[in-house]
């Protein structure tokens, strides 16, 4: 398959591993932003091809993992209303709230439906004009344009029974939160290629300059990640900072300008809590006043619901690269995909899930 098979070529991966070994002269800590990249690294055993001096830590780039606990509780409160059709991507259904999850609520009789697109939620709203349809709009800049399109289309059609529970988060503020932490140990980033495909990589230039770190926009296949890491380690060894683009077959500096225009039309930046991390200023999207009537949190009066994270789950430390999943005392014991304490164990992009599924215990 073009653009896939050639980026899974084992000989190329091994050659890049040798090249990395020839570059590294001292210890470095790299963070891959995206949970999809984490899964590729662990699934293919790429992390074991790096020299001992290189430490890979996993970033906050899993949208399911960073959705705050109180938002799961708000989603459950809406889904339990008998008149509501609650819709969501499948990943969110098993993420634990304070006392239950959406899949369990569905088993108890709630009308919770798994969808593959927010535009399918619009179809449901058109087909069920007498029932409110809510879509759980979760994700980074990658999925936000589709949700913006759904809201824009609903406004255009005058759909009164459609709304979204908005939980969009943004990558650049999260990177700044990691770099600004007094506990930070990240020296360079592998940036998420699909986010940059939408937003471009110009947003990363001020961060690289401010914190004097190298950032390499990187794809998701094994060769992509090894090539991105090689570029990143070369920059670190040479004392360079700035932004480089390994994923040039998909990403441009400017990104998808029409998608960005639609995002600005429907959303505005807002402070946003991240599960296990806390509030990061200007790290999320909220609906602009023009589209406020599509805000399910306000429509169903659940914005006042709050929640407290379980102390036993160290998801926040894992998502900031401070610890690895196997360093959690609950990993694989009290916390498994069947009985997760936190979202990283149950999300398909979660770091804990990657370590669990591929039996990575060290």
Short mmCIF file of C-alpha atoms in Angstrom, two decimals:
data_model
loop_
_atom_site.label_atom_id
_atom_site.label_comp_id
_atom_site.label_asym_id
_atom_site.label_seq_id
_atom_site.Cartn_x
_atom_site.Cartn_y
_atom_site.Cartn_z
CA UNK A 1 0.00 0.00 0.00
CA UNK A 2 1.54 3.27 -1.12
CA UNK A 3 2.65 5.56 1.73
CA UNK A 4 2.24 2.70 4.23
CA UNK A 5 4.27 -0.36 3.22
CA UNK A 6 7.41 1.58 2.42
CA UNK A 7 7.24 3.22 5.84
CA UNK A 8 7.12 -0.18 7.57
CA UNK A 9 10.21 -1.53 5.82
CA UNK A 10 12.28 -3.41 8.40
CA UNK A 11 15.59 -2.84 6.63
CA UNK A 12 15.00 0.92 6.62
CA UNK A 13 14.11 0.83 10.31
CA UNK A 14 17.28 -1.07 11.14
CA UNK A 15 19.37 1.32 9.05
CA UNK A 16 17.88 4.29 10.91
CA UNK A 17 18.53 2.57 14.24
CA UNK A 18 22.19 2.25 13.26
CA UNK A 19 22.27 5.89 12.19
CA UNK A 20 20.80 6.93 15.55
CA UNK A 21 23.42 4.84 17.33
CA UNK A 22 26.08 6.72 15.39
CA UNK A 23 24.72 10.11 16.39
CA UNK A 24 24.11 9.78 20.12
CA UNK A 25 26.99 10.67 22.43
CA UNK A 26 25.16 11.56 25.68
CA UNK A 27 21.81 11.07 27.48
CA UNK A 28 18.69 12.62 25.94
CA UNK A 29 15.00 12.51 26.81
CA UNK A 30 12.51 12.75 23.93
CA UNK A 31 8.74 13.02 24.11
CA UNK A 32 6.37 11.82 21.39
CA UNK A 33 3.24 13.94 21.66
CA UNK A 34 0.66 11.57 20.25
CA UNK A 35 -0.68 8.34 21.70
CA UNK A 36 -0.79 6.88 18.19
CA UNK A 37 2.96 7.36 17.98
CA UNK A 38 3.35 5.72 21.39
CA UNK A 39 1.49 2.64 20.18
CA UNK A 40 3.68 2.37 17.07
CA UNK A 41 6.84 2.65 19.17
CA UNK A 42 5.72 -0.09 21.55
CA UNK A 43 3.92 -2.34 19.04
CA UNK A 44 6.94 -2.60 16.74
CA UNK A 45 9.50 -2.61 19.55
CA UNK A 46 11.14 0.53 18.17
CA UNK A 47 11.94 1.85 21.65
CA UNK A 48 14.26 -1.13 22.12
CA UNK A 49 16.32 -0.12 19.07
CA UNK A 50 17.53 3.12 20.67
CA UNK A 51 20.83 3.46 22.53
CA UNK A 52 20.58 3.28 26.33
CA UNK A 53 21.31 7.01 26.56
CA UNK A 54 18.00 7.83 24.85
CA UNK A 55 14.86 7.85 26.99
CA UNK A 56 11.47 8.02 25.29
CA UNK A 57 8.61 9.42 27.37
CA UNK A 58 4.99 9.62 26.35
CA UNK A 59 3.08 12.85 25.99
CA UNK A 60 -0.43 14.16 26.59
CA UNK A 61 -1.57 13.64 23.00
CA UNK A 62 -4.38 11.17 23.64
CA UNK A 63 -7.67 13.10 23.56
CA UNK A 64 -9.58 10.42 25.42
CA UNK A 65 -6.95 10.26 28.17
CA UNK A 66 -6.98 13.99 28.88
CA UNK A 67 -10.77 14.46 28.90
CA UNK A 68 -11.43 15.61 32.48
CA UNK A 69 -13.30 13.38 34.86
CA UNK A 70 -16.09 15.89 35.43
CA UNK A 71 -16.80 16.01 31.71
CA UNK A 72 -17.30 12.23 31.67
CA UNK A 73 -19.70 12.69 34.59
CA UNK A 74 -21.52 15.45 32.69
CA UNK A 75 -21.79 13.20 29.62
CA UNK A 76 -23.26 10.44 31.79
CA UNK A 77 -25.74 12.84 33.38
CA UNK A 78 -26.97 13.90 29.92
CA UNK A 79 -27.03 10.34 28.56
CA UNK A 80 -29.24 9.22 31.46
CA UNK A 81 -32.03 11.57 30.43
CA UNK A 82 -34.76 9.48 28.83
CA UNK A 83 -35.44 11.91 25.99
CA UNK A 84 -31.79 12.17 24.86
CA UNK A 85 -29.95 10.28 22.13
CA UNK A 86 -26.33 10.52 23.29
CA UNK A 87 -23.68 9.85 20.65
CA UNK A 88 -19.92 9.45 20.86
CA UNK A 89 -16.86 7.91 19.31
CA UNK A 90 -16.40 4.38 20.65
CA UNK A 91 -13.25 5.18 22.64
CA UNK A 92 -15.17 7.32 25.11
CA UNK A 93 -17.74 4.71 26.05
CA UNK A 94 -15.53 2.75 28.46
CA UNK A 95 -13.64 5.65 30.00
CA UNK A 96 -14.46 5.65 33.71
CA UNK A 97 -16.26 8.56 35.29
CA UNK A 98 -16.50 9.02 39.03
CA UNK A 99 -18.77 6.00 39.49
CA UNK A 100 -19.58 4.46 36.10
CA UNK A 101 -19.03 4.80 32.36
CA UNK A 102 -21.18 5.47 29.30
CA UNK A 103 -21.24 1.81 28.22
CA UNK A 104 -22.65 0.77 31.60
CA UNK A 105 -25.25 3.52 31.38
CA UNK A 106 -26.19 2.19 27.95
CA UNK A 107 -26.55 -1.31 29.42
CA UNK A 108 -28.94 0.16 31.97
CA UNK A 109 -31.21 1.43 29.20
CA UNK A 110 -29.87 4.81 28.15
CA UNK A 111 -29.91 5.58 24.42
CA UNK A 112 -26.14 5.82 23.90
CA UNK A 113 -24.91 5.24 20.36
CA UNK A 114 -21.41 4.86 18.95
CA UNK A 115 -20.74 6.89 15.81
CA UNK A 116 -17.79 7.35 13.47
CA UNK A 117 -18.52 10.97 12.57
CA UNK A 118 -20.29 13.97 14.09
CA UNK A 119 -22.06 14.35 10.77
CA UNK A 120 -23.81 11.04 11.54
CA UNK A 121 -25.15 12.74 14.68
CA UNK A 122 -26.63 15.41 12.44
CA UNK A 123 -28.40 12.69 10.45
CA UNK A 124 -29.82 11.32 13.68
CA UNK A 125 -31.05 14.78 14.65
CA UNK A 126 -32.79 15.22 11.30
CA UNK A 127 -34.38 11.76 11.60
CA UNK A 128 -35.53 12.31 15.20
CA UNK A 129 -36.84 15.90 15.35
CA UNK A 130 -38.75 15.21 18.57
CA UNK A 131 -35.64 14.08 20.52
CA UNK A 132 -32.46 15.99 21.47
CA UNK A 133 -29.30 14.50 19.95
CA UNK A 134 -26.00 15.20 21.69
CA UNK A 135 -22.53 14.47 20.30
CA UNK A 136 -19.56 14.13 22.66
CA UNK A 137 -17.07 16.34 20.79
CA UNK A 138 -13.69 15.16 22.02
CA UNK A 139 -10.31 15.59 20.40
CA UNK A 140 -7.34 17.71 19.44
CA UNK A 141 -7.05 19.99 16.45
CA UNK A 142 -7.28 16.86 14.29
CA UNK A 143 -10.96 16.14 14.93
CA UNK A 144 -12.10 19.64 15.81
CA UNK A 145 -12.78 20.71 12.18
CA UNK A 146 -15.33 17.92 11.67
CA UNK A 147 -17.12 18.92 14.86
CA UNK A 148 -17.00 22.56 13.83
CA UNK A 149 -18.53 21.56 10.50
CA UNK A 150 -21.36 19.71 12.28
CA UNK A 151 -22.20 22.77 14.38
CA UNK A 152 -21.91 25.11 11.40
CA UNK A 153 -24.19 22.85 9.36
CA UNK A 154 -26.72 22.55 12.20
CA UNK A 155 -26.85 26.33 12.46
CA UNK A 156 -27.27 26.65 8.72
CA UNK A 157 -30.17 24.15 8.71
CA UNK A 158 -31.76 25.58 11.84
CA UNK A 159 -31.60 22.24 13.66
CA UNK A 160 -32.92 22.87 17.15
CA UNK A 161 -32.40 19.37 18.58
CA UNK A 162 -28.64 19.03 17.98
CA UNK A 163 -25.88 20.01 20.41
CA UNK A 164 -22.32 19.01 21.34
CA UNK A 165 -20.60 18.44 24.67
CA UNK A 166 -17.37 20.19 23.79
CA UNK A 167 -14.04 18.81 25.05
CA UNK A 168 -11.49 19.99 22.51
CA UNK A 169 -7.89 20.51 23.57
CA UNK A 170 -4.90 22.08 21.83
CA UNK A 171 -1.35 20.80 21.52
CA UNK A 172 0.87 23.93 21.73
CA UNK A 173 -0.35 25.00 25.23
CA UNK A 174 0.20 21.43 26.46
CA UNK A 175 3.77 21.48 25.17
CA UNK A 176 4.34 24.75 27.00
CA UNK A 177 2.88 23.24 30.18
CA UNK A 178 5.34 20.34 29.93
CA UNK A 179 8.32 22.60 29.23
CA UNK A 180 7.33 25.12 31.89
CA UNK A 181 7.03 22.54 34.65
CA UNK A 182 9.80 22.61 37.30
CA UNK A 183 9.88 18.81 36.94
CA UNK A 184 10.31 18.81 33.18
CA UNK A 185 12.94 16.48 31.71
CA UNK A 186 11.89 16.64 28.05
CA UNK A 187 14.62 17.99 25.75
CA UNK A 188 12.98 17.54 22.36
CA UNK A 189 9.59 16.72 20.83
CA UNK A 190 8.29 14.45 18.12
CA UNK A 191 5.23 16.51 17.18
CA UNK A 192 2.02 14.84 16.03
CA UNK A 193 1.84 14.85 12.24
CA UNK A 194 -1.96 14.71 11.94
CA UNK A 195 -2.41 17.75 14.18
CA UNK A 196 0.10 19.66 12.06
CA UNK A 197 -1.68 18.53 8.89
CA UNK A 198 -4.57 20.72 10.05
CA UNK A 199 -2.79 23.52 11.88
CA UNK A 200 0.58 23.58 10.12
CA UNK A 201 3.73 23.80 12.17
CA UNK A 202 4.17 27.55 12.37
CA UNK A 203 2.60 27.48 15.86
CA UNK A 204 5.59 25.53 17.16
CA UNK A 205 8.22 28.03 16.07
CA UNK A 206 7.69 30.42 19.04
CA UNK A 207 7.76 27.48 21.48
CA UNK A 208 11.00 26.13 20.04
CA UNK A 209 12.52 29.62 20.26
CA UNK A 210 11.24 30.41 23.76
CA UNK A 211 12.39 27.14 25.33
CA UNK A 212 15.27 26.56 22.90
CA UNK A 213 14.19 23.02 22.09
CA UNK A 214 14.08 21.15 18.80
CA UNK A 215 10.71 19.95 17.50
CA UNK A 216 10.35 17.50 14.62
CA UNK A 217 6.92 17.05 13.02
CA UNK A 218 6.66 13.29 12.65
CA UNK A 219 4.37 10.70 11.09
CA UNK A 220 3.06 7.48 12.57
CA UNK A 221 4.70 4.57 10.78
CA UNK A 222 7.90 2.91 12.06
CA UNK A 223 10.17 4.56 9.48
CA UNK A 224 8.55 7.93 10.19
CA UNK A 225 9.27 7.67 13.90
CA UNK A 226 12.82 6.43 13.51
CA UNK A 227 13.57 9.14 10.94
CA UNK A 228 11.97 11.80 13.14
CA UNK A 229 13.98 10.64 16.15
CA UNK A 230 17.17 10.67 14.08
CA UNK A 231 16.49 14.26 13.02
CA UNK A 232 15.67 15.24 16.59
CA UNK A 233 18.81 13.64 18.06
CA UNK A 234 20.98 15.23 15.38
CA UNK A 235 19.59 18.64 16.34
CA UNK A 236 20.17 17.99 20.05
CA UNK A 237 23.72 16.77 19.52
CA UNK A 238 24.49 19.84 17.39
CA UNK A 239 22.88 22.23 19.88
CA UNK A 240 20.23 23.38 17.44
CA UNK A 241 16.65 24.35 18.25
CA UNK A 242 13.75 25.06 15.91
CA UNK A 243 11.16 23.09 13.97
CA UNK A 244 11.84 20.49 11.28
CA UNK A 245 9.32 18.56 9.23
CA UNK A 246 9.81 14.82 8.75
CA UNK A 247 6.18 14.41 7.59
CA UNK A 248 6.47 16.60 4.51
CA UNK A 249 4.35 14.23 2.44
CA UNK A 250 1.35 15.37 4.52
CA UNK A 251 2.26 18.52 6.47
CA UNK A 252 2.99 22.05 5.29
CA UNK A 253 4.02 25.08 7.30
CA UNK A 254 0.60 26.69 6.89
CA UNK A 255 -1.55 23.56 7.24
CA UNK A 256 -5.17 23.31 6.12
CA UNK A 257 -6.18 26.96 5.93
CA UNK A 258 -9.92 26.41 5.16
CA UNK A 259 -10.16 24.06 8.17
CA UNK A 260 -8.48 26.67 10.38
CA UNK A 261 -10.94 29.28 9.10
CA UNK A 262 -13.88 27.05 10.05
CA UNK A 263 -12.39 26.45 13.51
CA UNK A 264 -12.10 30.20 14.10
CA UNK A 265 -15.69 30.67 12.90
CA UNK A 266 -17.20 28.17 15.37
CA UNK A 267 -14.77 27.99 18.30
CA UNK A 268 -12.74 30.33 20.46
CA UNK A 269 -9.80 29.45 22.76
CA UNK A 270 -10.57 28.91 26.43
CA UNK A 271 -8.90 27.67 29.60
CA UNK A 272 -9.38 23.91 29.83
CA UNK A 273 -8.85 21.31 32.56
CA UNK A 274 -6.84 18.24 31.49
CA UNK A 275 -7.46 14.96 33.27
CA UNK A 276 -4.72 14.32 35.80
CA UNK A 277 -2.89 17.54 34.88
CA UNK A 278 -5.18 20.42 35.82
CA UNK A 279 -6.16 23.61 34.05
CA UNK A 280 -3.91 24.76 31.21
CA UNK A 281 -4.61 28.35 30.10
CA UNK A 282 -6.03 28.80 26.59
CA UNK A 283 -5.64 25.09 25.88
CA UNK A 284 -9.15 24.30 24.70
CA UNK A 285 -11.94 25.29 22.39
CA UNK A 286 -15.34 26.62 23.45
CA UNK A 287 -18.25 27.48 21.17
CA UNK A 288 -18.39 31.13 20.23
CA UNK A 289 -21.44 33.09 21.47
CA UNK A 290 -22.99 32.87 18.00
CA UNK A 291 -23.16 29.07 18.41
CA UNK A 292 -23.82 28.91 22.17
CA UNK A 293 -27.24 27.32 21.67
CA UNK A 294 -25.44 24.17 20.49
CA UNK A 295 -23.62 23.83 23.83
CA UNK A 296 -25.01 20.69 25.50
CA UNK A 297 -23.42 21.57 28.84
CA UNK A 298 -25.53 24.70 29.06
CA UNK A 299 -28.61 23.22 27.39
CA UNK A 300 -28.84 20.41 29.96
CA UNK A 301 -27.47 22.46 32.86
CA UNK A 302 -24.62 20.09 33.77
CA UNK A 303 -21.72 22.57 33.77
CA UNK A 304 -21.84 22.69 37.57
CA UNK A 305 -20.92 19.00 37.96
CA UNK A 306 -17.44 18.61 39.45
CA UNK A 307 -15.33 15.55 40.27
CA UNK A 308 -12.16 14.53 42.11
CA UNK A 309 -9.51 12.34 40.48
CA UNK A 310 -8.76 9.02 42.23
CA UNK A 311 -5.46 9.38 44.09
CA UNK A 312 -4.25 5.93 43.06
CA UNK A 313 -4.17 6.75 39.32
CA UNK A 314 -0.95 8.46 38.17
CA UNK A 315 -2.24 9.18 34.66
CA UNK A 316 -1.29 12.84 34.98
CA UNK A 317 2.35 12.01 35.66
CA UNK A 318 2.42 9.56 32.74
CA UNK A 319 0.85 12.09 30.38
CA UNK A 320 3.51 14.67 31.33
CA UNK A 321 6.37 12.23 30.76
CA UNK A 322 7.29 12.14 34.44
CA UNK A 323 6.65 8.41 34.82
CA UNK A 324 6.07 5.40 32.59
CA UNK A 325 3.01 3.12 32.85
CA UNK A 326 4.85 0.19 34.42
CA UNK A 327 6.05 2.49 37.21
CA UNK A 328 2.46 2.72 38.48
CA UNK A 329 1.82 0.32 41.39
CA UNK A 330 -1.68 -0.39 40.05
CA UNK A 331 -0.52 -1.24 36.49
CA UNK A 332 -1.70 -4.68 35.37
CA UNK A 333 -3.13 -5.44 38.81
CA UNK A 334 -5.79 -3.14 40.11
CA UNK A 335 -5.76 -1.31 36.77
CA UNK A 336 -6.40 -3.32 33.58
CA UNK A 337 -8.35 -2.64 30.37
CA UNK A 338 -11.28 -4.57 31.86
CA UNK A 339 -11.17 -2.59 35.12
CA UNK A 340 -9.36 0.70 34.39
CA UNK A 341 -8.60 3.27 37.05
CA UNK A 342 -7.83 5.89 34.42
CA UNK A 343 -8.37 6.63 30.75
CA UNK A 344 -4.80 5.79 29.53
CA UNK A 345 -5.51 2.11 30.29
CA UNK A 346 -8.73 1.94 28.27
CA UNK A 347 -8.13 4.35 25.38
CA UNK A 348 -6.89 2.86 22.11
CA UNK A 349 -4.22 5.59 22.13
CA UNK A 350 -3.43 5.38 25.84
CA UNK A 351 0.16 4.77 26.90
CA UNK A 352 -0.92 2.35 29.64
CA UNK A 353 -2.97 0.36 27.13
CA UNK A 354 0.05 0.14 24.81
CA UNK A 355 2.29 -1.20 27.58
CA UNK A 356 -0.41 -3.63 28.72
CA UNK A 357 -1.32 -5.02 25.29
CA UNK A 358 2.27 -5.50 24.20
CA UNK A 359 3.36 -6.91 27.58
CA UNK A 360 5.84 -4.12 28.18
CA UNK A 361 6.68 -4.19 31.88
CA UNK A 362 9.99 -2.35 31.84
#
